[in-house]
The first five atom37 places (N, CA, C, CB, O) and aatype in JSON, in Angstrom:
{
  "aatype": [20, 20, 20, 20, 20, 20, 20, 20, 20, 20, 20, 20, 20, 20, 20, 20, 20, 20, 20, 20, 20, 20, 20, 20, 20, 20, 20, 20, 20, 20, 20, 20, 20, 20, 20, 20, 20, 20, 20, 20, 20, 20, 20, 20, 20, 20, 20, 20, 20, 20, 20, 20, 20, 20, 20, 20, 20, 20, 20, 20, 20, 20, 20, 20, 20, 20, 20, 20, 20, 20, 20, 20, 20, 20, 20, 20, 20, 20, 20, 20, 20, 20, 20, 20, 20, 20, 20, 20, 20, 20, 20, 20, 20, 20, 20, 20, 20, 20],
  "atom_mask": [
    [1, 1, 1, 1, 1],
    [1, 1, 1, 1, 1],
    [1, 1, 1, 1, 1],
    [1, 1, 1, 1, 1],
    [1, 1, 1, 1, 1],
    [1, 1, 1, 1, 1],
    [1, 1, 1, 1, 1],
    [1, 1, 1, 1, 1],
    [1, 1, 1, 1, 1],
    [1, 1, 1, 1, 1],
    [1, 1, 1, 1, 1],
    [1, 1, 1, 1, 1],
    [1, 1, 1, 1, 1],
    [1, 1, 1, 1, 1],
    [1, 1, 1, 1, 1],
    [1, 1, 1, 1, 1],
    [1, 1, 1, 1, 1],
    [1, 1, 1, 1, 1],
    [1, 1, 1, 1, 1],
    [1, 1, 1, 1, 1],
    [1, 1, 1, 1, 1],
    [1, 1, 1, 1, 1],
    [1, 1, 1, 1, 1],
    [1, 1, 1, 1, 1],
    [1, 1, 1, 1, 1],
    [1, 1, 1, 1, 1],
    [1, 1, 1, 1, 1],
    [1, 1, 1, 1, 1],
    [1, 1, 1, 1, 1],
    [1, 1, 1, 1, 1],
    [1, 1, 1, 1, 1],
    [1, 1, 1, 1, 1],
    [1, 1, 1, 1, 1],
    [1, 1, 1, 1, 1],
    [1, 1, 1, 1, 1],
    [1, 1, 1, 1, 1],
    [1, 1, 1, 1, 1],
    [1, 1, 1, 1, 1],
    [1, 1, 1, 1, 1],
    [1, 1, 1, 1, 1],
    [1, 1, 1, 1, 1],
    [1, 1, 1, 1, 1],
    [1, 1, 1, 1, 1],
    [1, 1, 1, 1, 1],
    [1, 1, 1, 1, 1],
    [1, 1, 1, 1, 1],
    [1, 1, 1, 1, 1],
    [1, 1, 1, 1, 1],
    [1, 1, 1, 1, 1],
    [1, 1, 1, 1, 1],
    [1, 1, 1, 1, 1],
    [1, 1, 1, 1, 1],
    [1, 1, 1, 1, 1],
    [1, 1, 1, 1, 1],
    [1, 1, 1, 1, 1],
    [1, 1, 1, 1, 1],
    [1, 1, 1, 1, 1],
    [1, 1, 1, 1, 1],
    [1, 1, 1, 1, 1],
    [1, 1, 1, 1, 1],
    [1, 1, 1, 1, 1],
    [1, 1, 1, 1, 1],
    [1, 1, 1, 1, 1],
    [1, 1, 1, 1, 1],
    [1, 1, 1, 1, 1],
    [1, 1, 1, 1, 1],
    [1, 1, 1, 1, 1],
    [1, 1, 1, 1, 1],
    [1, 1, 1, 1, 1],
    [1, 1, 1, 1, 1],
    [1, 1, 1, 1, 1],
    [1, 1, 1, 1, 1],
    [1, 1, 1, 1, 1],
    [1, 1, 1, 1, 1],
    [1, 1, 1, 1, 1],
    [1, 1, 1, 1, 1],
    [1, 1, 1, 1, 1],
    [1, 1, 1, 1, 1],
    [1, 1, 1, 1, 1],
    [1, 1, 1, 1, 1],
    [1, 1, 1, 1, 1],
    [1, 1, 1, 1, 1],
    [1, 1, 1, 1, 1],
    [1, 1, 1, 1, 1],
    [1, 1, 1, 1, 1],
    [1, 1, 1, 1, 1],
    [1, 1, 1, 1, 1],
    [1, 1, 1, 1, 1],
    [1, 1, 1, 1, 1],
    [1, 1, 1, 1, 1],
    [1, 1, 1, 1, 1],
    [1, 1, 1, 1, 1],
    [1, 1, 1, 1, 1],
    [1, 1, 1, 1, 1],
    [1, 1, 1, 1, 1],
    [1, 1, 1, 1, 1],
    [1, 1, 1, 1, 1],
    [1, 1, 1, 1, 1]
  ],
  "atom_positions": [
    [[21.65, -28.32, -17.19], [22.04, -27.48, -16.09], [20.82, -27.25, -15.2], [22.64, -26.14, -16.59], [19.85, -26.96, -15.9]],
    [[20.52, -27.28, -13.79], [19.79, -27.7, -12.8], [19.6, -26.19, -12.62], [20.4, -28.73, -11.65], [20.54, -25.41, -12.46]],
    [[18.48, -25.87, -12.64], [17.87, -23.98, -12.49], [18.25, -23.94, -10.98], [15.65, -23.5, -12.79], [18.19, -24.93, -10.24]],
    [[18.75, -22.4, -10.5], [18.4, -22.7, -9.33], [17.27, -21.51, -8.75], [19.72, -22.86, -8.54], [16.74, -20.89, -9.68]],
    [[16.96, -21.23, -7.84], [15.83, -20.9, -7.51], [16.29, -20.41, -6.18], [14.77, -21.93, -7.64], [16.67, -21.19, -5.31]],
    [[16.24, -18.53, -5.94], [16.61, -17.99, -4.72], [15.12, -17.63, -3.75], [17.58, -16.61, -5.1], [14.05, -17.48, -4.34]],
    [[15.17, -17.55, -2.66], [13.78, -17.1, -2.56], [13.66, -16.21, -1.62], [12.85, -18.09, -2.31], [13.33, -16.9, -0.66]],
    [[13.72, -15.04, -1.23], [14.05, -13.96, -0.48], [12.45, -13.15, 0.03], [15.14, -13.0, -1.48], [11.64, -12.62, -0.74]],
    [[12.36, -13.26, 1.59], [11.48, -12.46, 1.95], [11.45, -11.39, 3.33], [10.58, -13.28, 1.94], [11.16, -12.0, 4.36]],
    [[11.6, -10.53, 3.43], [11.45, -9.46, 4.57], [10.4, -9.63, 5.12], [11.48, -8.11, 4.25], [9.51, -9.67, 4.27]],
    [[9.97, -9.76, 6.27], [9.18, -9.79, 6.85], [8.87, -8.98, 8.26], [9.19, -10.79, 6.8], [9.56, -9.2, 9.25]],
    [[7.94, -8.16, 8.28], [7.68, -6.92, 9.38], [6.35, -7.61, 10.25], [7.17, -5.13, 8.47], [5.17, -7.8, 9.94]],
    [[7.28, -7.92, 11.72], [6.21, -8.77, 12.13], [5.21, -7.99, 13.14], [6.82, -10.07, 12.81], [4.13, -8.55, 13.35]],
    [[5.42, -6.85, 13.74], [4.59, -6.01, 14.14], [5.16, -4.44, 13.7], [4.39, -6.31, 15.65], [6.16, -4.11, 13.06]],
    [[4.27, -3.78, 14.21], [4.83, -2.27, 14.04], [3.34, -1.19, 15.45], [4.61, -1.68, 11.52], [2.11, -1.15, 15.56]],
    [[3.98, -0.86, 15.83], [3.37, 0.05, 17.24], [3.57, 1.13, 17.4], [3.71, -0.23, 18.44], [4.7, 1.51, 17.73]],
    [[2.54, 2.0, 17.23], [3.06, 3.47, 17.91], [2.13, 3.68, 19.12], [2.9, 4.94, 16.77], [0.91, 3.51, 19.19]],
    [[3.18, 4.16, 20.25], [2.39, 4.83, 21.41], [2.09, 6.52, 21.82], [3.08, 4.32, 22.5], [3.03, 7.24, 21.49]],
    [[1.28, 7.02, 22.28], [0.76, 8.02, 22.51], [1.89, 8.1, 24.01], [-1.0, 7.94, 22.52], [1.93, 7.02, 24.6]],
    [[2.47, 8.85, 24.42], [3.53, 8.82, 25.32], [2.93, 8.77, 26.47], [4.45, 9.86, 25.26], [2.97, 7.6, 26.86]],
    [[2.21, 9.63, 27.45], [1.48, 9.52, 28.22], [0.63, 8.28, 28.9], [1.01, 10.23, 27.82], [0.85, 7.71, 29.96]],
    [[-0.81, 7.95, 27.58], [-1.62, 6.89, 28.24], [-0.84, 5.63, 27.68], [-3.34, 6.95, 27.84], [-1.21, 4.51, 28.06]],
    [[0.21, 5.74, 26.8], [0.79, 4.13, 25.96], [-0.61, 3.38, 25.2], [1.54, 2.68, 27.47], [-0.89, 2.18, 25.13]],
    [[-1.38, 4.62, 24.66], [-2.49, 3.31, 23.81], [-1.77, 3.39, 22.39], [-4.62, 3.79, 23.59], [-1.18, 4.34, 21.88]],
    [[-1.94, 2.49, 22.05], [-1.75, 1.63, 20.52], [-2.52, 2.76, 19.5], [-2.75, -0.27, 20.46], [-3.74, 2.9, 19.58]],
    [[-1.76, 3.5, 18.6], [-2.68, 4.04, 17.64], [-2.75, 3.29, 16.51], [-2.38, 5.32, 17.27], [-3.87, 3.39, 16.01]],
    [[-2.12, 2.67, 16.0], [-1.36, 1.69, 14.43], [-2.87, 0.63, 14.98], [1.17, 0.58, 14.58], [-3.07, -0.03, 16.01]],
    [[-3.73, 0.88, 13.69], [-4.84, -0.93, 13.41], [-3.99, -1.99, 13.1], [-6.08, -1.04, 11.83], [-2.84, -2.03, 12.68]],
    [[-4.54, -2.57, 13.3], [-3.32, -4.22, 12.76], [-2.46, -3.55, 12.91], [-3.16, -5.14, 11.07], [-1.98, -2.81, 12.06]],
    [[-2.06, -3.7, 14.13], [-0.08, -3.21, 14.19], [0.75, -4.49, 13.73], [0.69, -2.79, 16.2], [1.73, -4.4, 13.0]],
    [[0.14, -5.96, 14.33], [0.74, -7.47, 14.2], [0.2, -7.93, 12.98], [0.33, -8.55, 15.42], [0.77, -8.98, 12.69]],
    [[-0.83, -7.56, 11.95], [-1.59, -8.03, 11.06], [-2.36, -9.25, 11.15], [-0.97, -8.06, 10.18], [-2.68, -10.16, 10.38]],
    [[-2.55, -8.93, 12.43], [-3.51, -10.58, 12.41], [-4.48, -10.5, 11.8], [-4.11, -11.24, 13.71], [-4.98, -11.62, 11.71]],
    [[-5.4, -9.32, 11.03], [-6.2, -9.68, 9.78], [-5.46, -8.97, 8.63], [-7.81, -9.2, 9.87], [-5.76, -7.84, 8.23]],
    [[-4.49, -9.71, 8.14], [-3.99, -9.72, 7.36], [-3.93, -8.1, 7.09], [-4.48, -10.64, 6.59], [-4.0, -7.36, 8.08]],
    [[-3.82, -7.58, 5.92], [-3.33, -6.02, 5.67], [-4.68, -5.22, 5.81], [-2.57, -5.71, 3.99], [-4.76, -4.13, 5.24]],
    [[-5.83, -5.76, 6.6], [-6.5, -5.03, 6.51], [-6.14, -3.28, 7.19], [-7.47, -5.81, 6.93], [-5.32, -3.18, 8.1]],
    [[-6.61, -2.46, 6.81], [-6.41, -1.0, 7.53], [-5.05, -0.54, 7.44], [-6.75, -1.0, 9.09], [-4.54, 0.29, 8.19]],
    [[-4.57, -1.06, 6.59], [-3.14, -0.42, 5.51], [-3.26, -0.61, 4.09], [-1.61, -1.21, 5.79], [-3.82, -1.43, 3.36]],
    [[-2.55, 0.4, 3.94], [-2.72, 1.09, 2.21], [-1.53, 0.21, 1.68], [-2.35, 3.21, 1.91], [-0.36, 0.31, 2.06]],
    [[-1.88, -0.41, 1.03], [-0.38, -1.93, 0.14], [-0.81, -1.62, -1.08], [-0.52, -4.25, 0.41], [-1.95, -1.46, -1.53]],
    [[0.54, -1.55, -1.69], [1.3, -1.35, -2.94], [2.1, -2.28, -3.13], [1.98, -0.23, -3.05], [2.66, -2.79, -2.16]],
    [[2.4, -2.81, -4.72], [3.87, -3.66, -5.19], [3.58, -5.25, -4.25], [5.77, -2.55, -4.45], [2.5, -5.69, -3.85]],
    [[4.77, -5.76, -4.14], [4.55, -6.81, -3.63], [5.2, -7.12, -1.86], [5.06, -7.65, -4.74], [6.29, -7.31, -1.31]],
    [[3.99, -7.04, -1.53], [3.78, -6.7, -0.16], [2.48, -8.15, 0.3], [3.12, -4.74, -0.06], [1.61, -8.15, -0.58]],
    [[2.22, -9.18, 1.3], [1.4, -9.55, 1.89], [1.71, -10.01, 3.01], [0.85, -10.16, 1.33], [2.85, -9.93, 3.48]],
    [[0.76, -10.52, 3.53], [0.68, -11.1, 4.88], [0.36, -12.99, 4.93], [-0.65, -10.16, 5.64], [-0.56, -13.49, 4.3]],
    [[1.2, -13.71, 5.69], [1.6, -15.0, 6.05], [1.95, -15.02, 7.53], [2.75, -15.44, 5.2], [2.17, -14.2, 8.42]],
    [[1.91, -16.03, 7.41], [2.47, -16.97, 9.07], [3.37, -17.85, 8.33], [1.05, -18.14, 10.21], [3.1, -18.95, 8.82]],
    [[3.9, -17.96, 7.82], [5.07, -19.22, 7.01], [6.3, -18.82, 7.45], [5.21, -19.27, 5.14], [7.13, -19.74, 7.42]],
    [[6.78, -17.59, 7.93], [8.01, -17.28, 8.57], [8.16, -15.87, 8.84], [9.1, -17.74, 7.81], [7.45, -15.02, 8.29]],
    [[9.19, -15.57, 9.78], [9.43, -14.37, 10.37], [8.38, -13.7, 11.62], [9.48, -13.52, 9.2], [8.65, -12.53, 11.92]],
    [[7.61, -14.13, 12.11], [6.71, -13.96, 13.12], [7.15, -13.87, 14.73], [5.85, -15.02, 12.91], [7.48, -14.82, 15.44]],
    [[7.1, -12.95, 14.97], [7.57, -12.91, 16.29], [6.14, -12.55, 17.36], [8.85, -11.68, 16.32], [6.05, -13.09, 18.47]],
    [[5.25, -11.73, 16.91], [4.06, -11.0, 17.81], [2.76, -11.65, 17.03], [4.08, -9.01, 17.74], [2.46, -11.12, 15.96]],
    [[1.93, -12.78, 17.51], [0.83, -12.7, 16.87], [1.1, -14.14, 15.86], [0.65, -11.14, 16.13], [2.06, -14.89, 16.08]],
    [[0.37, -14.32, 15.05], [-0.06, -15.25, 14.11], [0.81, -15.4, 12.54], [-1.54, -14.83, 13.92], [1.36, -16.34, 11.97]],
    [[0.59, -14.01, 12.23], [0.74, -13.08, 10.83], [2.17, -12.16, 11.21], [-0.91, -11.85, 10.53], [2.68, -11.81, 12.28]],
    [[2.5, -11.99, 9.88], [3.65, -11.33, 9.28], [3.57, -10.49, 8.03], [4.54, -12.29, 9.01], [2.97, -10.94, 7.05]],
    [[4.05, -9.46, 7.98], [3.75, -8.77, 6.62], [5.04, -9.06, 5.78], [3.45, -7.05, 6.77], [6.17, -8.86, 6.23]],
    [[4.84, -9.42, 4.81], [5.86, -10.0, 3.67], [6.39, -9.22, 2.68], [5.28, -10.99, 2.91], [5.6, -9.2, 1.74]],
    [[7.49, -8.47, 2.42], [8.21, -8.01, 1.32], [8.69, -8.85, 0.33], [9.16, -7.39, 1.7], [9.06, -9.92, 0.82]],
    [[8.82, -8.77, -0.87], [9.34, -9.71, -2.01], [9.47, -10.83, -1.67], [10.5, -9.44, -2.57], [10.61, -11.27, -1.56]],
    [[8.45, -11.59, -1.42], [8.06, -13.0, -1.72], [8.59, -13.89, -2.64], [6.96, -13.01, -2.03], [8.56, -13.43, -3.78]],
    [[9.02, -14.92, -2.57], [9.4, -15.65, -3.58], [10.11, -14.96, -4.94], [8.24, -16.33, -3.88], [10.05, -15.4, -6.08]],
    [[10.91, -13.55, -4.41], [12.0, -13.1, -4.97], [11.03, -12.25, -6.02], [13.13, -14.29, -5.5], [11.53, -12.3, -7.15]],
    [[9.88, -11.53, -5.99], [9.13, -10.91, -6.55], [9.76, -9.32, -6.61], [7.87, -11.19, -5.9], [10.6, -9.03, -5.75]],
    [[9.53, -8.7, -7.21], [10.05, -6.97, -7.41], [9.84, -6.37, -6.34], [9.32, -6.02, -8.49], [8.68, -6.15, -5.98]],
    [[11.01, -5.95, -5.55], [11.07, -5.17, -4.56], [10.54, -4.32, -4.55], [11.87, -4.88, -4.28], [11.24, -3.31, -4.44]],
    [[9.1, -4.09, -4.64], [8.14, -2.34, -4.73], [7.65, -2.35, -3.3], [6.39, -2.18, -6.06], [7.89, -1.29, -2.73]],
    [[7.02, -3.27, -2.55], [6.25, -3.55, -1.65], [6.17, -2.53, -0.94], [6.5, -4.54, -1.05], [7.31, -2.24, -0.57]],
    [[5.12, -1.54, -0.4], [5.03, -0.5, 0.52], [3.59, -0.66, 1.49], [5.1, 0.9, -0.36], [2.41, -0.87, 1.21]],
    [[4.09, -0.5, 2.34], [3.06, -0.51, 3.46], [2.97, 0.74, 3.97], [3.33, -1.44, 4.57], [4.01, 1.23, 4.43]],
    [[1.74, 1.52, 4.0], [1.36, 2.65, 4.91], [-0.14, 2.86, 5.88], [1.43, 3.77, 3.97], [-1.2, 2.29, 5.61]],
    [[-0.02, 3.47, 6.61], [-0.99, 4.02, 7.2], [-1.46, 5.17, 8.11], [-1.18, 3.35, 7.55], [-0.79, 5.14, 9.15]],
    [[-2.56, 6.4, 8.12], [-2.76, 7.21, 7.99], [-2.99, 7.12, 9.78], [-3.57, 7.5, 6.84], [-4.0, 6.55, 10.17]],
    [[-1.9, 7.78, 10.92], [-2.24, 7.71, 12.07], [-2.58, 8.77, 13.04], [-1.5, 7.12, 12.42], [-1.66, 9.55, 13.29]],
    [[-3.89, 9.01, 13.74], [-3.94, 10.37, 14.37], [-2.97, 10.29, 15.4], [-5.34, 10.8, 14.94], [-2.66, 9.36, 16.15]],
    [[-2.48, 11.72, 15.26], [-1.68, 12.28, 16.03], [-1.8, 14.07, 16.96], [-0.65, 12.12, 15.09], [-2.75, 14.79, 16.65]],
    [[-1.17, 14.38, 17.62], [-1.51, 15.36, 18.02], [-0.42, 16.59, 18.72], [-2.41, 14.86, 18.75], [0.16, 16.63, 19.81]],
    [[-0.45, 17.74, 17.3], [0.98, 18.31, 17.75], [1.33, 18.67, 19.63], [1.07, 19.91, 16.8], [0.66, 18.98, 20.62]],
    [[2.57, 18.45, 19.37], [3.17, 18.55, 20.66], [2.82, 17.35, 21.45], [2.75, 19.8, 21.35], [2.46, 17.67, 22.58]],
    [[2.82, 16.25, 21.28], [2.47, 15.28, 21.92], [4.03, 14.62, 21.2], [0.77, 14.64, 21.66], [4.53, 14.79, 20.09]],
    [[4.55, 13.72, 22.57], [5.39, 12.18, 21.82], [4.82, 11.09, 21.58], [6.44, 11.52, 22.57], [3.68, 10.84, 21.98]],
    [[5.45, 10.38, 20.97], [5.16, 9.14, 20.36], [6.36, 8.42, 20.34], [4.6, 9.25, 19.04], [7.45, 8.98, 20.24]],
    [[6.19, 6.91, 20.46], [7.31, 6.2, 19.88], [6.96, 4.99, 19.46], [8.38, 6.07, 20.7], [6.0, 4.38, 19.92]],
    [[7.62, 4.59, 18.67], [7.58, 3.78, 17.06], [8.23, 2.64, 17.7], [8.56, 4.53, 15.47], [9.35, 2.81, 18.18]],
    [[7.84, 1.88, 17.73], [8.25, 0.21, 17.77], [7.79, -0.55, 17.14], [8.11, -0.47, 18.75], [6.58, -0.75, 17.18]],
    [[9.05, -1.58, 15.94], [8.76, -1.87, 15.16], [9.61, -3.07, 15.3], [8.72, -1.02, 14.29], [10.53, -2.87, 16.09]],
    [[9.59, -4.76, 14.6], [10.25, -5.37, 14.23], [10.61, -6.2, 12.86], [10.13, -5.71, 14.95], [9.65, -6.62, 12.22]],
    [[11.71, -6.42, 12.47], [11.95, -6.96, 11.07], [12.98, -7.57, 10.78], [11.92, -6.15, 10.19], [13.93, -6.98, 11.31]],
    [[13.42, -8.77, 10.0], [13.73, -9.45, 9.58], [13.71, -10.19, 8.59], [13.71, -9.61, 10.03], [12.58, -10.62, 8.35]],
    [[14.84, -10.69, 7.6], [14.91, -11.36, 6.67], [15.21, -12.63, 6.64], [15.45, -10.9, 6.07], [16.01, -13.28, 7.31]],
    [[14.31, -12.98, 5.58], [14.52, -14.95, 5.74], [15.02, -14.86, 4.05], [12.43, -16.38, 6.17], [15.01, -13.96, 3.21]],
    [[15.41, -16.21, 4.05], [15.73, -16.61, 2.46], [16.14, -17.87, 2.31], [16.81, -15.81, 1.77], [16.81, -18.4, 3.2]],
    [[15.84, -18.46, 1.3], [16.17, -19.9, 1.05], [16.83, -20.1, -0.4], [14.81, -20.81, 1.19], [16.53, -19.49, -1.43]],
    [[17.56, -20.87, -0.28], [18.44, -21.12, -1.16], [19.15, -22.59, -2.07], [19.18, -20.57, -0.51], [20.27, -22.85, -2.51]],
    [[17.94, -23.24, -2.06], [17.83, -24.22, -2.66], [18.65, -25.13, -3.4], [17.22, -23.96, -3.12], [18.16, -26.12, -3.92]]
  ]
}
């Protein structure tokens, strides 16, 4: 009997927050073009260009090659009460099925 082999990955290809006013970028590696540097990663979480890329080079990767869904990405962003912000983010799932 021929194994088969699923391979499932999420991939978060940028993530942006703006300061409402001037629109500067607070999020480091918002696109991860150096890879996860200046985010806190847990579980199985990395960064590739092999698929899901929309902004940039790099992609941040959730369960890779069907690995345990723990993967968490965070990061610690100044902010300033009474100020807006807004969160723009993109994501998508790939998977192969052999």
């Amino acid at each position: 009997m021929a194994s088969r082999m699923f391979f499932k990955t999420i991939a978060a290809s940028f993530l942006l927050v703006y300061a409402a006013p001037a629109a500067a970028q607070i999020v480091t590696n918002g696109s991860f073009e150096s890879g996860l540097d200046d985010w806190m990663a847990t579980g199985a979480v990395g960064a590739s260009g092999s698929e899901g890329v929309t902004d940039g080079a790099l992609a941040a990767l959730f369960n890779a090659a069907d690995q345990s869904p723990d993967g968490v990405l965070s990061q610690t962003i100044p902010t300033v009460p009474g100020e807006s912000y807004t969160l723009e983010y993109d994501w998508g799932a790939y998977s192969v099925n052999p």
